[in-house]
Amino acid sequence: MFVDSHCHLSSPELADRLPQIRAEMRAAGVKRALCICTTLDEFERVHALAESDPGFWCSVGVHPDEEESREPSAAELVSLARRDKVVAIGETGLDYYRLGSRSVADMEWQRERFRVHIRAARESGLPLVIHTRSASADTLRLIREEKGPQAGGVFHCFTETMEVARAALDLGFHISFSGILTFKNATELREVAAFVPLDRCLIETDSPYLAPVPYRGKVNTPALIPFVARRLAEIKGLSVEVIAETTARNFETLFLRSVPRSCDAS
Ligand SMILES: [Zn+2]
Ligand SMILES: [Zn+2]
């Protein structure tokens, strides 16, 4: 069984052809997926997806790139996190990649939003789904300042250095690898993947983005997660079955720790 630990099934590219995507997932042995929320407006749609399938769960949070989006309070996040099938807070974090004419100092709103999410995660007892891009030092600093390790979570779609991976692991976080692992120029990332202990690894598609080779540039779906698993298996020198099993178990440990077995899909 494969698990996609991070996908955007509510995105327009995927939402219109869900029956087909579900069929492709079944055919590929992808039984579970975490549907990621990026704005409060999107939450009801993401949550409905999670409720529609025993193998789907969802998160609640506002993505750091959603600048115009309504700002959540910690209380609101905690309240939405109490709903059935909500198993994570995020995606949240920092993204300084598209600063444009702004400086890092201008991004205080993003840092404040991230702090609110970390507080909500601690209060709700749910793990964080962390997005970090060109902002690893501040991401790690805020996690430490807000006692993020009490909530734990995952650095999703990891593209950072070995040093950042080591710091994230030291803070008790998991690390999730996407289709970028299969890209020709991702040599450094493959070295990081070789280093991260398997019991702290997750895999994800981040669909509809980042389709793995040989589908690079096309619309990604959770049905393509086996391509990420296969590449990680090659890097680790293990079978794809072991990668699938272990990353599925890691997903369960991190996200389904408070979910009663009766809600469990097998
Ligand atoms: Zn992200
Ligand atoms: Zn995402």
Tab-separated table of C-alpha atoms and ligand atoms in Angstrom:
chain	number	residue	atom	x	y	z
A	1	MET	CA	0.000	0.000	0.000
A	2	PHE	CA	1.213	3.487	-0.910
A	3	VAL	CA	0.324	6.659	0.985
A	4	ASP	CA	0.471	10.161	-0.454
A	5	SER	CA	1.204	12.352	2.570
A	6	HIS	CA	0.580	15.672	0.795
A	7	CYS	CA	-1.709	16.477	-2.121
A	8	HIS	CA	-4.049	19.251	-3.228
A	9	LEU	CA	-7.056	17.288	-4.490
A	10	SER	CA	-9.278	20.356	-4.127
A	11	SER	CA	-7.229	22.260	-6.714
A	12	PRO	CA	-9.118	23.013	-9.956
A	13	GLU	CA	-6.758	20.771	-11.973
A	14	LEU	CA	-7.784	17.714	-9.924
A	15	ALA	CA	-11.193	18.423	-8.401
A	16	ASP	CA	-12.989	18.094	-11.738
A	17	ARG	CA	-11.817	14.556	-12.382
A	18	LEU	CA	-11.854	12.917	-8.981
A	19	PRO	CA	-13.622	9.680	-10.025
A	20	GLN	CA	-10.896	9.051	-12.599
A	21	ILE	CA	-8.138	9.925	-10.100
A	22	ARG	CA	-9.617	7.568	-7.501
A	23	ALA	CA	-9.691	4.766	-10.095
A	24	GLU	CA	-6.052	5.441	-11.007
A	25	MET	CA	-5.107	5.475	-7.317
A	26	ARG	CA	-6.804	2.099	-6.758
A	27	ALA	CA	-5.042	0.629	-9.785
A	28	ALA	CA	-1.676	1.909	-8.489
A	29	GLY	CA	-2.232	0.644	-4.921
A	30	VAL	CA	-2.436	4.151	-3.424
A	31	LYS	CA	-4.903	3.712	-0.584
A	32	ARG	CA	-4.409	6.784	1.550
A	33	ALA	CA	-3.923	10.489	0.988
A	34	LEU	CA	-3.692	13.616	3.092
A	35	CYS	CA	-5.596	16.470	1.438
A	36	ILE	CA	-3.892	19.744	2.259
A	37	CYS	CA	-5.726	22.967	3.048
A	38	THR	CA	-4.210	26.293	1.900
A	39	THR	CA	-6.892	28.884	2.825
A	40	LEU	CA	-9.813	29.080	5.244
A	41	ASP	CA	-12.133	29.516	2.244
A	42	GLU	CA	-10.906	26.206	0.853
A	43	PHE	CA	-11.260	24.297	4.130
A	44	GLU	CA	-14.863	23.112	3.710
A	45	ARG	CA	-14.060	21.653	0.280
A	46	VAL	CA	-10.914	19.917	1.551
A	47	HIS	CA	-12.793	18.611	4.567
A	48	ALA	CA	-15.630	17.288	2.387
A	49	LEU	CA	-13.026	15.364	0.371
A	50	ALA	CA	-11.659	13.799	3.550
A	51	GLU	CA	-15.180	12.804	4.601
A	52	SER	CA	-15.885	11.313	1.161
A	53	ASP	CA	-13.340	8.494	1.357
A	54	PRO	CA	-12.230	6.280	4.269
A	55	GLY	CA	-8.631	6.602	3.011
A	56	PHE	CA	-8.581	10.407	2.874
A	57	TRP	CA	-7.758	12.828	5.675
A	58	CYS	CA	-7.185	16.576	5.673
A	59	SER	CA	-5.329	19.453	7.298
A	60	VAL	CA	-6.446	22.953	8.249
A	61	GLY	CA	-4.296	26.032	7.706
A	62	VAL	CA	-3.347	28.991	5.545
A	63	HIS	CA	-0.360	28.658	3.194
A	64	PRO	CA	2.410	31.281	3.564
A	65	ASP	CA	2.029	32.294	-0.097
A	66	GLU	CA	-1.686	33.145	0.334
A	67	GLU	CA	-1.016	36.780	1.120
A	68	GLU	CA	-4.538	38.097	0.444
A	69	SER	CA	-6.199	35.272	2.353
A	70	ARG	CA	-8.187	35.836	5.547
A	71	GLU	CA	-5.897	35.524	8.568
A	72	PRO	CA	-6.766	32.663	10.947
A	73	SER	CA	-6.666	32.987	14.732
A	74	ALA	CA	-5.251	30.115	16.757
A	75	ALA	CA	-8.715	29.618	18.290
A	76	GLU	CA	-10.332	29.246	14.864
A	77	LEU	CA	-7.721	26.719	13.726
A	78	VAL	CA	-8.108	24.737	16.940
A	79	SER	CA	-11.873	24.716	16.545
A	80	LEU	CA	-11.736	23.477	12.915
A	81	ALA	CA	-9.068	20.942	13.902
A	82	ARG	CA	-11.591	19.244	16.192
A	83	ARG	CA	-13.613	18.089	13.197
A	84	ASP	CA	-13.554	14.480	12.176
A	85	LYS	CA	-10.768	13.536	9.722
A	86	VAL	CA	-8.662	16.647	10.389
A	87	VAL	CA	-5.240	15.256	11.327
A	88	ALA	CA	-2.767	18.135	10.829
A	89	ILE	CA	-2.255	21.895	11.023
A	90	GLY	CA	-0.989	23.467	7.782
A	91	GLU	CA	0.330	23.806	5.382
A	92	THR	CA	2.121	26.588	7.136
A	93	GLY	CA	5.639	27.973	7.317
A	94	LEU	CA	7.707	30.607	5.558
A	95	ASP	CA	8.373	31.338	1.904
A	96	TYR	CA	10.842	34.083	1.018
A	97	TYR	CA	11.255	32.844	-2.557
A	98	ARG	CA	9.006	35.434	-4.166
A	99	LEU	CA	9.983	38.533	-2.226
A	100	GLY	CA	9.907	40.748	-5.336
A	101	SER	CA	10.608	44.302	-4.194
A	102	ARG	CA	10.044	43.389	-0.530
A	103	SER	CA	12.678	42.595	2.068
A	104	VAL	CA	12.674	39.780	4.615
A	105	ALA	CA	11.746	42.416	7.214
A	106	ASP	CA	8.512	43.090	5.279
A	107	MET	CA	7.429	39.464	5.785
A	108	GLU	CA	6.550	39.866	9.451
A	109	TRP	CA	2.904	39.000	8.611
A	110	GLN	CA	4.108	35.598	7.377
A	111	ARG	CA	6.132	34.958	10.509
A	112	GLU	CA	3.184	35.969	12.715
A	113	ARG	CA	0.876	33.645	10.750
A	114	PHE	CA	3.361	30.796	11.182
A	115	ARG	CA	3.536	31.428	14.956
A	116	VAL	CA	-0.283	31.275	15.147
A	117	HIS	CA	-0.258	27.890	13.391
A	118	ILE	CA	2.425	26.475	15.716
A	119	ARG	CA	0.391	27.590	18.753
A	120	ALA	CA	-2.744	26.008	17.258
A	121	ALA	CA	-0.882	22.738	16.646
A	122	ARG	CA	0.347	22.603	20.234
A	123	GLU	CA	-3.099	23.376	21.560
A	124	SER	CA	-4.909	20.872	19.341
A	125	GLY	CA	-2.283	18.168	19.730
A	126	LEU	CA	-1.995	17.788	15.952
A	127	PRO	CA	1.272	17.709	13.969
A	128	LEU	CA	2.390	20.552	11.683
A	129	VAL	CA	2.754	20.346	7.900
A	130	ILE	CA	5.586	22.759	7.236
A	131	HIS	CA	6.365	24.528	3.980
A	132	THR	CA	9.731	26.281	3.882
A	133	ARG	CA	11.365	27.909	0.880
A	134	SER	CA	14.393	30.220	0.941
A	135	ALA	CA	13.635	30.730	4.626
A	136	SER	CA	15.082	27.753	6.494
A	137	ALA	CA	16.900	29.704	9.242
A	138	ASP	CA	13.773	31.652	10.229
A	139	THR	CA	11.595	28.536	9.911
A	140	LEU	CA	13.797	26.640	12.353
A	141	ARG	CA	14.073	29.657	14.680
A	142	LEU	CA	10.299	30.137	14.902
A	143	ILE	CA	9.724	26.422	15.501
A	144	ARG	CA	12.160	26.605	18.401
A	145	GLU	CA	10.774	29.884	19.805
A	146	GLU	CA	7.171	28.627	19.699
A	147	LYS	CA	8.026	25.173	21.103
A	148	GLY	CA	6.985	23.530	17.839
A	149	PRO	CA	8.640	20.217	18.748
A	150	GLN	CA	5.807	19.693	21.262
A	151	ALA	CA	3.488	19.341	18.258
A	152	GLY	CA	5.965	17.720	15.846
A	153	GLY	CA	5.177	17.295	12.203
A	154	VAL	CA	6.778	17.136	8.795
A	155	PHE	CA	8.932	19.348	6.595
A	156	HIS	CA	7.026	18.719	3.392
A	157	CYS	CA	8.437	18.655	-0.157
A	158	PHE	CA	11.938	18.884	1.244
A	159	THR	CA	14.445	20.726	-0.951
A	160	GLU	CA	16.811	22.070	1.699
A	161	THR	CA	20.400	21.161	2.560
A	162	MET	CA	21.763	18.316	4.654
A	163	GLU	CA	22.327	20.789	7.475
A	164	VAL	CA	18.648	21.829	7.520
A	165	ALA	CA	17.592	18.167	7.369
A	166	ARG	CA	19.771	17.435	10.384
A	167	ALA	CA	18.259	20.384	12.305
A	168	ALA	CA	14.693	19.293	11.445
A	169	LEU	CA	15.431	15.725	12.563
A	170	ASP	CA	17.011	17.014	15.778
A	171	LEU	CA	13.768	18.892	16.491
A	172	GLY	CA	11.900	15.589	16.099
A	173	PHE	CA	10.326	16.321	12.723
A	174	HIS	CA	9.760	13.970	9.809
A	175	ILE	CA	10.958	14.813	6.297
A	176	SER	CA	8.847	14.280	3.211
A	177	PHE	CA	10.238	13.743	-0.282
A	178	SER	CA	8.358	14.569	-3.476
A	179	GLY	CA	8.793	13.890	-7.193
A	180	ILE	CA	11.757	16.282	-7.141
A	181	LEU	CA	13.763	13.200	-6.042
A	182	THR	CA	13.358	11.880	-9.585
A	183	PHE	CA	14.596	15.073	-11.291
A	184	LYS	CA	17.926	14.814	-13.038
A	185	ASN	CA	19.505	17.818	-11.313
A	186	ALA	CA	18.452	16.827	-7.768
A	187	THR	CA	21.755	15.157	-6.838
A	188	GLU	CA	22.117	17.015	-3.544
A	189	LEU	CA	18.545	16.191	-2.521
A	190	ARG	CA	19.161	12.497	-3.215
A	191	GLU	CA	22.152	12.684	-0.856
A	192	VAL	CA	19.854	14.150	1.810
A	193	ALA	CA	17.342	11.346	1.167
A	194	ALA	CA	20.108	8.772	1.600
A	195	PHE	CA	20.966	10.362	4.950
A	196	VAL	CA	17.487	10.738	6.521
A	197	PRO	CA	16.649	7.626	8.599
A	198	LEU	CA	13.854	5.641	6.939
A	199	ASP	CA	11.672	5.762	10.044
A	200	ARG	CA	11.524	9.567	9.658
A	201	CYS	CA	10.793	9.617	5.918
A	202	LEU	CA	7.473	10.318	4.262
A	203	ILE	CA	6.660	10.497	0.559
A	204	GLU	CA	4.264	12.831	-1.202
A	205	THR	CA	3.189	14.038	-4.624
A	206	ASP	CA	2.277	17.664	-3.758
A	207	SER	CA	-0.070	17.155	-6.730
A	208	PRO	CA	-1.109	18.807	-9.004
A	209	TYR	CA	2.485	20.153	-8.981
A	210	LEU	CA	5.870	18.434	-9.334
A	211	ALA	CA	4.949	15.326	-11.310
A	212	PRO	CA	7.789	12.782	-11.072
A	213	VAL	CA	9.834	11.638	-14.044
A	214	PRO	CA	8.630	10.325	-16.567
A	215	TYR	CA	5.625	12.640	-16.165
A	216	ARG	CA	7.593	15.775	-15.318
A	217	GLY	CA	5.738	18.920	-16.445
A	218	LYS	CA	2.365	17.146	-16.594
A	219	VAL	CA	-0.461	17.389	-14.055
A	220	ASN	CA	0.476	15.300	-11.023
A	221	THR	CA	-1.967	13.086	-9.076
A	222	PRO	CA	-1.638	10.846	-5.984
A	223	ALA	CA	-1.626	7.851	-8.368
A	224	LEU	CA	1.981	8.766	-9.281
A	225	ILE	CA	3.354	8.343	-5.744
A	226	PRO	CA	4.862	4.902	-6.626
A	227	PHE	CA	7.398	6.737	-8.846
A	228	VAL	CA	8.625	8.691	-5.820
A	229	ALA	CA	8.723	5.501	-3.739
A	230	ARG	CA	10.722	3.692	-6.435
A	231	ARG	CA	13.346	6.439	-6.578
A	232	LEU	CA	13.649	6.502	-2.779
A	233	ALA	CA	14.010	2.701	-2.835
A	234	GLU	CA	16.922	2.978	-5.298
A	235	ILE	CA	18.577	5.667	-3.172
A	236	LYS	CA	18.219	3.612	0.018
A	237	GLY	CA	19.142	0.314	-1.660
A	238	LEU	CA	15.868	-1.228	-0.482
A	239	SER	CA	12.859	-2.765	-2.204
A	240	VAL	CA	9.932	-0.554	-3.155
A	241	GLU	CA	7.748	-2.758	-0.909
A	242	VAL	CA	9.834	-1.855	2.140
A	243	ILE	CA	9.660	1.847	1.248
A	244	ALA	CA	5.882	1.667	0.741
A	245	GLU	CA	5.314	-0.203	3.999
A	246	THR	CA	7.609	1.940	6.114
A	247	THR	CA	6.405	5.303	4.807
A	248	ALA	CA	2.800	4.125	5.281
A	249	ARG	CA	3.597	3.182	8.872
A	250	ASN	CA	5.348	6.534	9.447
A	251	PHE	CA	2.258	8.306	8.113
A	252	GLU	CA	0.128	6.386	10.581
A	253	THR	CA	2.446	7.149	13.492
A	254	LEU	CA	2.560	10.860	12.730
A	255	PHE	CA	-0.965	11.687	11.569
A	256	LEU	CA	-3.311	8.923	12.700
A	257	ARG	CA	-2.091	8.563	16.279
A	258	SER	CA	-5.380	9.949	17.643
A	259	VAL	CA	-7.693	8.404	15.065
A	260	PRO	CA	-9.779	5.518	16.419
A	261	ARG	CA	-9.201	2.207	14.648
A	262	SER	CA	-12.861	2.117	13.567
A	263	CYS	CA	-12.160	5.035	11.208
A	264	ASP	CA	-9.219	3.180	9.763
A	265	ALA	CA	-9.296	2.162	6.110
A	266	SER	CA	-7.243	-0.818	5.115
B	1	ZN	ZN	4.160	23.547	0.208
B	2	ZN	ZN	1.326	21.753	-0.732
